[in-house]
XYZ file of C-alpha atoms in Angstrom:
740
model
C -19.461 22.903 25.257
C -18.750 19.180 25.585
C -15.132 18.442 26.545
C -14.468 16.340 23.409
C -16.019 18.994 21.169
C -13.854 21.650 22.785
C -10.745 19.561 22.189
C -11.562 19.204 18.490
C -12.156 22.933 18.094
C -8.793 23.721 19.712
C -6.973 21.176 17.560
C -8.584 22.424 14.386
C -8.084 26.087 15.151
C -4.446 25.795 16.096
C -3.407 22.752 14.065
C -0.949 21.932 16.878
C -0.645 19.538 19.766
C -1.661 20.768 23.200
C 1.549 21.240 25.198
C 1.399 19.738 28.655
C 2.003 22.014 31.601
C 5.494 22.017 33.021
C 7.284 20.985 29.797
C 9.434 23.745 28.369
C 10.087 23.409 24.615
C 13.598 24.195 23.409
C 12.252 25.681 20.195
C 8.891 26.926 18.982
C 7.872 23.863 17.035
C 4.456 23.916 15.408
C 3.392 20.287 15.862
C 0.562 18.664 13.965
C -0.956 15.522 15.435
C -2.383 13.309 12.725
C -3.650 9.774 12.289
C -0.460 7.744 12.664
C 1.868 10.678 11.995
C 3.342 13.782 13.599
C 4.233 16.823 11.518
C 6.884 19.311 12.592
C 6.788 22.841 11.192
C 8.756 26.019 11.946
C 11.866 24.025 12.804
C 15.426 25.120 12.108
C 16.726 23.906 8.752
C 19.363 21.222 9.195
C 18.602 20.544 12.863
C 18.103 16.938 13.882
C 14.784 16.340 15.613
C 13.931 13.227 17.570
C 10.627 11.526 18.358
C 10.615 9.803 21.743
C 8.246 7.883 23.939
C 7.138 9.704 27.112
C 9.738 7.581 28.917
C 12.562 8.948 26.759
C 13.093 6.033 24.333
C 13.897 7.343 20.863
C 11.482 6.081 18.190
C 12.585 8.047 15.119
C 14.786 10.971 14.179
C 15.103 13.147 11.103
C 16.538 16.360 9.711
C 14.452 19.495 9.277
C 14.155 20.486 5.608
C 14.598 23.924 4.040
C 10.917 24.695 4.650
C 11.444 24.055 8.372
C 9.449 20.827 8.258
C 9.721 17.148 9.128
C 7.187 14.302 9.242
C 7.350 11.189 11.451
C 5.297 8.335 9.961
C 3.860 4.908 10.810
C 3.399 5.732 14.470
C 0.157 3.978 15.216
C -2.990 5.668 16.438
C -3.579 7.344 19.781
C 0.043 7.040 20.916
C 1.784 9.711 23.042
C 5.221 11.013 22.035
C 7.670 13.767 22.809
C 9.339 15.783 20.025
C 12.796 17.145 20.837
C 15.297 19.282 18.913
C 18.432 17.167 19.381
C 20.685 19.771 17.812
C 19.543 22.680 19.971
C 19.025 20.595 23.095
C 16.615 21.394 25.899
C 13.106 20.223 26.638
C 10.663 18.474 24.367
C 7.054 18.970 23.319
C 4.452 16.243 23.919
C 2.057 15.193 21.178
C -0.467 12.372 20.755
C -1.441 10.898 17.395
C -5.107 10.850 16.436
C -7.341 7.779 16.098
C -9.083 7.138 12.774
C -12.412 6.144 14.311
C -12.448 9.085 16.751
C -14.484 11.400 14.557
C -15.078 15.054 15.451
C -18.347 16.160 16.955
C -20.878 17.409 14.406
C -20.366 20.942 15.697
C -16.884 20.866 14.163
C -18.418 20.437 10.717
C -21.304 22.829 11.306
C -18.862 25.589 12.239
C -17.589 25.764 8.648
C -19.539 27.809 6.108
C -18.987 26.920 2.464
C -20.044 29.130 -0.413
C -19.841 29.062 -4.185
C -16.339 29.468 -5.553
C -12.829 28.579 -4.474
C -12.066 28.075 -0.758
C -10.480 25.784 1.846
C -12.089 23.130 4.032
C -10.572 22.295 7.406
C -9.867 18.686 8.389
C -9.831 17.210 11.896
C -6.030 17.539 12.205
C -6.034 21.157 11.070
C -5.047 20.490 7.450
C -6.734 22.787 4.938
C -7.891 21.217 1.673
C -8.501 23.238 -1.482
C -12.080 23.067 -2.732
C -14.088 24.476 -5.608
C -17.864 24.691 -5.218
C -20.155 25.280 -8.169
C -23.930 25.593 -8.385
C -25.619 23.756 -11.245
C -24.907 25.191 -14.659
C -26.838 28.440 -15.152
C -27.919 28.674 -11.501
C -26.749 30.483 -8.361
C -26.597 29.217 -4.791
C -29.581 31.433 -4.010
C -31.648 29.094 -6.191
C -30.852 26.138 -3.926
C -30.905 23.801 -2.171
C -29.515 21.439 -4.773
C -28.684 17.770 -5.024
C -24.921 17.781 -4.525
C -22.043 15.638 -5.755
C -18.421 15.531 -4.585
C -15.342 14.628 -6.632
C -12.313 13.928 -4.417
C -8.841 12.985 -5.652
C -5.201 13.962 -6.000
C -5.717 15.132 -9.579
C -7.089 18.687 -9.942
C -10.753 18.654 -8.846
C -10.290 21.963 -6.990
C -8.905 23.786 -10.021
C -11.319 26.733 -10.238
C -10.848 27.152 -13.980
C -10.955 23.553 -15.250
C -13.623 21.279 -13.773
C -13.047 17.548 -14.089
C -15.147 15.771 -16.752
C -17.492 14.064 -14.263
C -17.985 17.344 -12.405
C -18.664 19.244 -15.623
C -21.278 16.748 -16.755
C -22.926 16.636 -13.326
C -23.151 20.422 -13.267
C -24.830 20.409 -16.670
C -27.293 17.798 -15.398
C -28.463 20.054 -12.560
C -26.227 19.086 -9.628
C -24.200 21.338 -7.380
C -20.633 20.054 -7.348
C -17.746 20.152 -4.900
C -14.236 19.345 -6.135
C -11.661 18.725 -3.403
C -7.951 18.078 -3.766
C -6.446 15.435 -1.509
C -3.890 16.517 1.058
C -0.467 17.051 -0.450
C -1.786 17.882 -3.929
C -2.618 21.138 -5.660
C -3.148 23.899 -3.110
C -4.138 21.516 -0.314
C -2.025 21.257 2.807
C -0.351 18.191 4.249
C 1.547 15.361 2.605
C 0.041 12.907 0.144
C 0.480 9.248 1.024
C -1.642 7.333 -1.447
C -4.844 5.931 0.048
C -3.627 6.128 3.667
C -5.926 6.552 6.669
C -5.543 10.354 6.903
C -6.707 10.632 3.282
C -9.760 8.491 4.017
C -10.480 10.446 7.207
C -10.301 13.624 5.129
C -12.934 12.163 2.815
C -15.143 11.521 5.841
C -14.649 15.098 7.024
C -15.399 16.496 3.558
C -18.691 14.600 3.375
C -19.727 15.764 6.819
C -18.746 19.391 6.225
C -20.492 19.638 2.858
C -23.492 17.598 3.933
C -24.564 20.085 6.610
C -24.494 23.136 4.319
C -27.917 24.766 3.816
C -27.588 24.651 0.011
C -27.332 20.830 0.045
C -30.670 19.192 -0.632
C -31.760 16.430 1.762
C -28.554 16.908 3.846
C -26.999 14.021 1.902
C -24.333 14.149 -0.795
C -23.188 11.741 -3.480
C -19.713 11.033 -4.812
C -18.662 10.667 -8.442
C -15.525 10.205 -10.496
C -13.522 7.852 -12.672
C -10.166 6.284 -11.755
C -8.468 8.180 -8.880
C -11.695 9.899 -7.729
C -13.503 6.613 -8.324
C -11.120 4.658 -6.126
C -11.281 7.259 -3.336
C -15.043 6.753 -3.075
C -14.639 3.148 -1.967
C -12.538 4.126 1.038
C -14.776 7.027 2.033
C -17.966 5.006 1.660
C -16.413 2.214 3.717
C -15.753 4.749 6.487
C -19.525 5.433 6.624
C -19.866 9.207 7.004
C -23.489 9.858 8.068
C -24.154 12.523 5.413
C -23.122 10.318 2.490
C -26.124 9.407 0.358
C -24.683 7.412 -2.561
C -21.476 6.625 -4.447
C -20.821 5.989 -8.138
C -17.217 4.824 -8.610
C -15.902 4.107 -12.121
C -12.724 2.306 -13.242
C -11.363 1.353 -9.844
C -8.906 -1.127 -8.319
C -9.353 -3.791 -5.659
C -5.842 -4.102 -4.292
C -3.039 -1.542 -4.349
C -0.481 -4.353 -4.734
C -2.020 -6.928 -7.083
C -3.127 -4.499 -9.784
C -1.797 -2.361 -11.190
C 1.237 -2.196 -8.876
C 2.641 -5.734 -8.871
C 0.554 -8.020 -11.124
C 1.513 -11.517 -10.050
C 4.239 -10.040 -7.852
C 6.017 -8.335 -10.808
C 6.416 -4.558 -10.670
C 4.462 -2.802 -13.407
C 7.090 -0.366 -14.704
C 4.727 0.806 -17.422
C 1.501 2.504 -16.446
C 1.868 2.016 -12.680
C 5.316 3.590 -12.595
C 4.316 6.468 -14.873
C 1.237 7.127 -12.736
C 3.341 7.205 -9.577
C 5.777 9.597 -11.239
C 2.835 11.825 -12.039
C 1.857 11.888 -8.368
C 5.444 12.799 -7.468
C 5.260 15.711 -9.859
C 1.876 16.851 -8.551
C 3.212 16.848 -4.987
C 6.113 19.200 -5.682
C 5.758 22.500 -3.796
C 4.189 25.383 -5.684
C 5.134 27.725 -7.240
C 8.439 26.011 -8.079
C 6.622 22.816 -9.102
C 3.390 20.909 -8.686
C 0.114 21.224 -10.534
C -0.156 24.133 -12.954
C -3.207 25.672 -11.299
C -1.493 25.594 -7.892
C 1.599 27.263 -9.330
C -0.628 29.943 -10.801
C -2.443 30.587 -7.505
C 0.821 30.714 -5.562
C 2.345 33.182 -8.011
C -0.805 35.300 -7.772
C -0.469 35.565 -4.011
C -2.806 32.910 -2.528
C -1.199 32.881 0.924
C -3.122 29.827 2.090
C -1.952 27.883 -0.947
C 1.619 29.012 -0.272
C 1.427 28.096 3.432
C -0.030 24.709 2.493
C 3.202 23.811 0.674
C 5.248 23.750 3.899
C 5.242 19.969 4.302
C 5.648 19.113 0.614
C 9.383 18.357 0.795
C 8.478 15.544 3.194
C 6.536 13.679 0.493
C 7.946 10.213 -0.069
C 9.046 9.364 -3.603
C 6.101 7.193 -4.678
C 8.136 5.165 -7.184
C 11.025 4.470 -4.829
C 8.665 3.674 -1.967
C 6.642 1.267 -4.082
C 9.658 -0.491 -5.564
C 11.182 -0.871 -2.107
C 8.228 -3.040 -1.045
C 8.164 -5.902 -3.590
C 6.035 -8.134 -1.342
C 2.599 -7.619 0.130
C 2.802 -5.982 3.563
C -0.547 -6.282 5.397
C 0.232 -3.524 7.907
C 0.986 -1.114 5.072
C -1.312 -2.259 2.269
C -4.488 -3.614 3.855
C -5.824 -0.154 4.686
C -4.792 1.092 1.224
C -6.746 -1.597 -0.658
C -10.447 -1.044 -1.449
C -11.178 -4.762 -1.164
C -10.882 -4.326 2.608
C -13.370 -1.424 2.690
C -16.197 -2.242 0.284
C -17.870 -4.691 2.644
C -18.605 -1.806 5.009
C -20.419 0.346 2.444
C -23.996 1.078 3.529
C -25.269 3.442 0.837
C -26.621 2.978 -2.701
C -23.753 2.170 -5.043
C -23.383 2.262 -8.816
C -20.105 0.755 -9.966
C -18.699 0.206 -13.451
C -15.452 -1.031 -14.964
C -13.870 -2.588 -18.041
C -12.135 -5.964 -18.142
C -9.247 -4.820 -20.338
C -8.776 -1.408 -18.676
C -5.293 -0.361 -19.822
C -4.632 1.556 -16.612
C -6.193 -0.108 -13.584
C -6.741 -3.585 -15.062
C -9.579 -6.053 -14.635
C -8.737 -7.261 -11.122
C -11.212 -4.753 -9.638
C -13.882 -7.453 -10.006
C -12.286 -9.461 -7.188
C -14.063 -7.254 -4.631
C -17.537 -7.480 -6.178
C -18.453 -10.459 -3.994
C -18.002 -8.261 -0.912
C -20.347 -5.439 -1.923
C -23.476 -5.118 0.221
C -26.441 -7.247 -0.824
C -28.889 -4.449 -1.563
C -31.301 -3.766 -4.390
C -29.777 -0.301 -4.811
C -26.273 -1.685 -5.437
C -25.717 -2.122 -9.175
C -22.610 -3.191 -11.100
C -21.982 -2.736 -14.841
C -19.140 -4.695 -16.471
C -17.953 -4.327 -20.051
C -15.127 -5.200 -22.404
C -13.160 -2.075 -23.123
C -10.751 0.553 -21.879
C -10.351 2.959 -18.960
C -13.110 5.291 -20.189
C -15.572 2.556 -21.142
C -17.364 3.008 -17.822
C -18.587 6.326 -19.251
C -19.935 4.896 -22.500
C -23.666 5.456 -23.186
C -24.887 1.985 -22.228
C -23.574 2.632 -18.707
C -23.743 6.420 -18.473
C -27.520 6.523 -18.962
C -27.959 4.226 -15.953
C -25.460 6.341 -13.977
C -27.651 9.397 -14.524
C -30.753 7.466 -13.487
C -28.950 6.284 -10.345
C -27.919 9.820 -9.345
C -31.410 11.144 -10.034
C -32.995 8.437 -7.891
C -30.632 8.282 -4.914
C -29.057 11.757 -4.719
C -31.650 14.077 -6.276
C -34.618 11.860 -5.270
C -36.374 12.809 -8.470
C -37.782 11.071 -11.512
C -34.836 9.932 -13.608
C -34.288 11.603 -16.945
C -31.120 10.214 -18.588
C -32.140 11.660 -21.945
C -31.170 15.160 -20.828
C -27.548 14.109 -21.431
C -28.208 13.577 -25.135
C -27.301 17.160 -26.177
C -23.902 16.797 -24.505
C -23.115 13.350 -25.928
C -21.399 14.535 -29.150
C -19.045 16.748 -27.109
C -18.319 14.114 -24.460
C -17.526 11.321 -26.898
C -15.554 13.430 -29.319
C -13.281 14.240 -26.374
C -13.001 10.612 -25.262
C -12.730 8.943 -28.660
C -10.690 11.701 -30.283
C -11.157 13.586 -33.530
C -14.212 13.800 -35.742
C -16.018 10.579 -34.814
C -19.670 9.571 -34.890
C -21.596 9.808 -31.639
C -22.129 6.292 -30.240
C -25.692 4.952 -30.259
C -27.624 6.396 -27.320
C -29.918 4.187 -25.217
C -33.673 4.537 -25.207
C -34.907 6.352 -22.095
C -36.749 3.532 -20.341
C -38.179 5.959 -17.762
C -39.956 8.039 -20.381
C -43.628 8.248 -19.501
C -43.214 7.209 -15.861
C -44.601 9.894 -13.563
C -44.287 8.192 -10.169
C -40.931 8.248 -8.350
C -41.534 4.989 -6.510
C -42.417 3.254 -9.760
C -39.214 4.519 -11.388
C -37.137 3.391 -8.430
C -38.779 -0.027 -8.462
C -37.973 -0.357 -12.165
C -34.317 0.490 -11.519
C -34.035 -1.826 -8.528
C -35.558 -4.675 -10.538
C -32.443 -4.630 -12.747
C -29.971 -7.482 -12.229
C -27.433 -6.810 -9.534
C -24.590 -7.393 -12.028
C -25.035 -6.369 -15.640
C -22.464 -7.761 -18.101
C -22.257 -6.064 -21.495
C -20.755 -8.240 -24.235
C -18.914 -7.460 -27.461
C -18.727 -3.732 -26.895
C -17.508 -2.118 -30.102
C -19.508 -4.459 -32.292
C -22.995 -3.089 -31.699
C -23.086 -0.482 -34.469
C -22.196 -0.352 -38.176
C -18.894 1.354 -37.205
C -16.483 -1.245 -35.708
C -14.927 0.014 -32.503
C -17.589 2.612 -31.763
C -18.807 2.148 -28.162
C -21.886 -0.064 -28.370
C -22.371 -3.575 -26.929
C -24.119 -6.278 -28.929
C -25.980 -7.914 -26.018
C -26.003 -8.218 -22.240
C -26.573 -10.822 -19.538
C -27.674 -10.140 -15.966
C -26.598 -11.914 -12.777
C -27.891 -11.615 -9.240
C -24.569 -12.230 -7.532
C -20.803 -12.391 -7.969
C -19.124 -14.723 -8.778
C -21.682 -14.981 -11.535
C -24.426 -17.394 -10.559
C -24.379 -20.463 -12.749
C -20.657 -20.297 -13.509
C -19.062 -23.743 -13.732
C -15.340 -24.192 -13.222
C -14.489 -26.040 -16.444
C -11.030 -27.459 -17.157
C -9.128 -27.974 -20.407
C -5.880 -29.933 -20.199
C -2.666 -29.175 -22.057
C -1.980 -31.868 -24.619
C 0.582 -32.852 -27.256
C 1.191 -30.684 -30.331
C -0.304 -27.633 -28.647
C -3.763 -29.061 -28.045
C -6.271 -28.309 -25.290
C -8.646 -31.109 -24.375
C -11.444 -31.590 -21.873
C -10.083 -34.982 -20.777
C -7.133 -35.472 -18.468
C -4.098 -37.090 -20.190
C -4.002 -40.889 -20.084
C -1.807 -42.547 -17.478
C 0.362 -44.088 -20.145
C 0.965 -40.738 -21.763
C 4.162 -38.833 -21.183
C 4.846 -35.296 -22.200
C 6.864 -32.208 -21.377
C 6.942 -29.000 -23.419
C 9.772 -26.487 -23.048
C 10.340 -22.846 -23.895
C 12.995 -20.220 -23.271
C 11.270 -17.088 -21.912
C 12.634 -13.919 -23.459
C 10.706 -10.647 -23.013
C 12.885 -8.864 -25.580
C 11.559 -10.744 -28.632
C 8.195 -8.939 -28.760
C 7.213 -5.288 -28.200
C 6.736 -4.734 -24.475
C 3.392 -2.998 -25.100
C 0.777 -3.423 -27.794
C 0.484 0.313 -28.394
C 3.491 2.444 -29.307
C 4.219 5.652 -27.403
C 2.800 6.595 -24.053
C -0.469 8.454 -24.710
C -3.357 6.823 -22.839
C -5.842 8.420 -25.228
C -4.592 6.155 -28.031
C -6.186 3.248 -26.164
C -9.549 5.014 -26.218
C -9.823 5.631 -29.947
C -12.267 3.686 -32.083
C -9.617 1.481 -33.687
C -6.304 1.867 -31.825
C -3.111 1.127 -33.805
C -2.361 -2.083 -31.915
C 0.955 -3.867 -32.440
C -0.001 -7.260 -31.031
C 2.901 -9.379 -32.206
C 2.673 -13.183 -32.505
C 4.664 -15.538 -30.303
C 8.255 -16.153 -31.340
C 9.162 -19.810 -31.787
C 11.066 -21.256 -28.879
C 10.223 -18.406 -26.494
C 6.594 -19.312 -25.798
C 4.097 -22.169 -25.752
C 0.493 -22.092 -26.890
C -2.371 -24.552 -26.724
C -5.729 -24.490 -28.493
C -8.897 -26.538 -28.491
C -10.446 -28.150 -31.506
C -13.115 -25.961 -33.145
C -15.945 -25.611 -30.637
C -19.169 -27.424 -31.432
C -21.140 -24.878 -29.383
C -20.648 -21.344 -28.098
C -18.693 -21.182 -24.833
C -19.373 -18.150 -22.616
C -17.110 -17.296 -19.708
C -17.752 -14.736 -16.961
C -15.289 -14.266 -14.115
C -11.694 -15.125 -13.209
C -9.770 -18.166 -14.398
C -6.775 -20.211 -13.347
C -3.890 -21.704 -15.314
C -2.547 -24.564 -13.203
C 0.944 -25.378 -14.444
C 3.336 -28.060 -13.318
C 6.479 -26.077 -13.971
C 10.160 -27.017 -13.896
C 12.719 -24.271 -14.480
C 16.468 -24.094 -14.887
C 16.337 -20.843 -12.893
C 15.569 -20.291 -9.230
C 12.824 -17.919 -10.265
C 10.923 -17.157 -13.445
C 8.080 -14.864 -14.482
C 5.056 -16.244 -16.297
C 2.421 -14.523 -18.400
C -0.623 -16.453 -19.552
C -2.942 -15.066 -22.208
C -6.375 -16.212 -23.242
C -7.488 -15.550 -26.813
C -9.970 -16.739 -29.427
C -8.892 -18.226 -32.764
C -11.794 -17.481 -35.070
C -12.934 -19.530 -38.064
C -11.868 -16.666 -40.354
C -8.220 -17.068 -39.289
C -8.174 -14.015 -37.048
C -7.332 -14.046 -33.348
C -8.970 -11.867 -30.666
C -7.308 -11.006 -27.364
C -9.415 -11.867 -24.316
C -7.454 -11.548 -21.043
C -4.116 -12.207 -19.313
C -2.600 -13.133 -15.968
C 0.866 -13.070 -14.397
C 2.917 -14.692 -11.670
C 6.475 -14.628 -10.401
C 7.021 -18.310 -9.666
C 8.593 -17.671 -6.270
C 5.230 -16.127 -5.237
C 3.325 -19.379 -5.925
C 2.242 -19.980 -2.292
C -1.542 -19.595 -2.091
C -3.816 -18.252 0.609
C -5.682 -21.367 1.741
C -8.669 -19.379 2.975
C -9.159 -17.430 -0.262
C -8.089 -19.766 -3.064
C -10.702 -21.452 -5.231
C -10.605 -23.485 -8.434
C -10.995 -20.256 -10.378
C -8.987 -17.855 -8.194
C -5.549 -19.039 -7.051
C -4.964 -15.994 -4.782
C -1.205 -16.006 -3.982
C -0.311 -14.498 -0.615
C 2.600 -12.448 -2.050
C 4.085 -12.472 1.463
C 7.862 -12.433 1.766
C 7.801 -15.284 4.279
C 5.983 -17.456 1.717
C 8.345 -16.753 -1.189
C 10.424 -19.747 -2.256
C 12.775 -20.533 -5.159
C 11.807 -23.140 -7.698
C 12.916 -26.623 -6.619
C 16.031 -27.764 -8.445
C 15.173 -30.266 -11.183
C 11.628 -30.855 -9.961
C 8.154 -29.859 -11.092
C 6.183 -27.509 -8.846
C 2.532 -26.578 -9.110
C 2.323 -22.927 -10.134
C -1.197 -21.528 -10.425
C -1.422 -18.352 -12.486
C -4.654 -16.411 -12.162
C -6.375 -14.972 -15.232
C -7.934 -11.609 -14.437
C -11.759 -11.606 -14.515
C -13.320 -11.261 -17.941
C -16.497 -11.948 -19.919
C -16.307 -13.310 -23.454
C -18.132 -15.605 -25.844
C -15.993 -18.090 -27.772
C -18.157 -18.737 -30.802
C -19.083 -22.055 -32.303
C -16.338 -22.964 -34.767
C -13.718 -20.903 -32.895
C -10.876 -22.325 -30.796
C -9.936 -21.345 -27.232
C -6.226 -20.530 -27.106
C -3.880 -20.298 -24.120
C -0.441 -18.711 -24.496
C 2.447 -19.043 -22.016
C 5.397 -16.676 -22.323
C 7.533 -14.102 -20.544
C 5.604 -11.008 -19.385
C 4.971 -8.356 -22.014
C 3.564 -8.042 -25.495
C -0.121 -8.516 -24.661
C -1.026 -5.279 -22.855
C -1.289 -1.751 -24.212
C 0.154 0.236 -21.282
C 1.479 -2.229 -18.735
C 5.145 -3.147 -18.764
C 6.940 -5.497 -16.407
C 10.162 -5.318 -14.436
C 10.823 -8.913 -15.369
C 13.898 -11.119 -15.621
C 15.943 -10.262 -18.718
C 17.261 -13.743 -19.383
C 18.199 -13.364 -23.022
C 16.536 -16.717 -23.637
C 19.029 -18.639 -21.480
C 16.437 -19.962 -19.010
C 14.584 -23.170 -19.850
C 11.045 -23.587 -18.514
C 9.296 -26.938 -18.862
C 5.561 -27.596 -18.565
C 4.329 -31.080 -17.681
C 1.513 -32.759 -19.612
C 1.782 -36.042 -17.731
C -1.236 -37.692 -16.090
C 0.089 -37.299 -12.547
C 1.140 -33.720 -13.218
C -1.475 -32.562 -15.691
C -1.334 -28.852 -16.437
C -4.633 -27.212 -17.293
C -6.641 -24.033 -17.688
C -9.863 -23.646 -15.682
C -12.479 -21.162 -16.917
C -15.843 -19.953 -15.529
C -18.304 -21.270 -18.114
C -21.868 -19.915 -18.087
C -24.371 -22.240 -19.785
C -27.417 -21.117 -21.720
C -26.147 -17.791 -23.075
C -27.420 -17.092 -26.577
C -25.338 -14.404 -28.331
C -26.034 -12.892 -31.756
C -25.421 -15.523 -34.420
C -22.655 -13.677 -36.279
C -19.066 -13.091 -35.222
C -18.257 -9.590 -33.946
C -15.865 -7.434 -35.987
C -12.135 -8.103 -35.673
C -10.710 -5.538 -35.137
C -13.539 -3.748 -33.404
C -14.088 -5.075 -29.880
C -13.019 -2.356 -27.470
C -9.895 -3.170 -25.491
C -9.355 -6.397 -27.433
C -6.667 -6.339 -30.130
C -7.043 -8.468 -33.232
C -4.332 -10.152 -35.326
C -3.906 -12.888 -37.895
C -3.514 -16.201 -36.099
C -0.088 -17.822 -36.322
C 0.652 -21.117 -34.545
C 3.321 -21.193 -31.854
C 6.369 -23.395 -32.216
C 4.718 -26.272 -30.321
C 1.677 -26.148 -32.613
C -0.915 -24.317 -30.500
């Protein structure tokens, strides 16, 4: 056996570091060498344990918990250390951290046999991950091999009794499925550390272990999932496991900091905090806490599940950890942000997301420009909510994609039609009509290559407009029309500016030199509801007509500006920038900008928002454009507002696609954060209206909004319903105090 292969087998079998000859340990530590971490197990509760360099310099120390465990983190890769019980004294045990790119030999993966049902898969550092393997619905593994799909997250994909929605649908469509819980969740071993390198390496190992199983067709697997299991795909695909055949991520993020964690540098203490609290709860050790299925297995005597809880008390509090890092830290966050991985993807990719996603937000589109330039990479973008990526106009193409690139068979999206009433009643809630189902465009095609050519002839980026207005029932998932683009940013987009003017106007021309003008407001987040949906249930956002409470601006606490009625339709696709010359009475102030449409019928439709903490206004010179400001969010770049002076503060508007109809007016609102999002809240400055912010309209300091205008788009002639567009609240228009 090759020396490196032998080393991997020993590491995996023992899950411990190899102790060097001549070093006598003071206590029988069970050491786990991981990527950038060292785990200590079987220690003495309360003893202090130190981590030292081989030369004896102490690096870290900690106290062993009641499970006998301790974890040393952020150690770098491939570094040698010595672990010593400082309380007991005596010798230490050497250990060397693993290297992310040092993948096991294929024999490590081939040595594991996976079968139908619940089991554990071994990772390169010895960690065992819980997995549930299912043949296609109504089949057995003996009927294989099968096209196979993997769902990988920290939710409950390994729960043997409750398959995740994507897994359930894939099984019904004829795919074998593998659900795997991330380390530190459910019955999996290890400690969860959201989107860190060990988690990505685990994804690599999962792909390679599953991909070599004899029941996997073509020795290639695909990945599926929405949200958490969607995001995980981007990291794993970027790591390039050889047995990965395709990925289909839905409702993802681009950057762990910018959205949804700290939009504009402001902590999201709404959805982001609640999601982090959920991960804290999931990571509690079973059976005393954690996910319900893990508690059940532990109580029923699953000894592997019980043993896998040993490190759980070492899990960092996700909320406290996140809040303790209010600035972007490249060493910590680069590897945890999909935008830094997607450029390395080398497999067919089908990606979908919604601009107004109430959970992850619309910033995911900032990584689209980095996706590989391949005919089998397709992106679907839509107005809507977190589940809109699974609506029929997208789901039918998702099925075709999986059929073509995982099953390598003629696509047949229509076989999902019998399940559609069940799927959408669950998503939309209650007794609702089934959304209109697409026509099967592959019907009648009998040649695989012809079907694939038809799919690959689709535009690279497909933008679906006015979703919720394409059926007689307002709010029912159905777009009214679509536009295709061959690249991102959308080809043909023109950065078009409108300048803030007197009496709340927006004009295409820059203010005259002789003109003077300053508008002021007193930001106060308490004067409007923090969120546009009451309560905390995410499902409320998904209903056909959510009970939005989108309150108007309160005089004196906000500014708004609007164009004259448009003489032609104006279509925007992409991000925008609100370039404000701002003067504040405070050293720092938080800004929310909101784009909306004032319709000829007196109603107003929400379009998109953006945020910025003014002290974070320094931009990345290499990444900024006219349409994307791109603040660095680095602590070294943070600066208070200059006393008594105007400063240029560019606030990015998250990417969006919308048609402002002829006769409508484009409106820009400027206020304190809050009041324009369903589930996001903001840990913003509670000023009580005592801060005065001033916006310049002077020629030399002309504030403006810049939008990505696409010429030549011809939408349906009539206005869409209001309310009705998914993810876009509607209200009666009321002018702000300055007239806009």
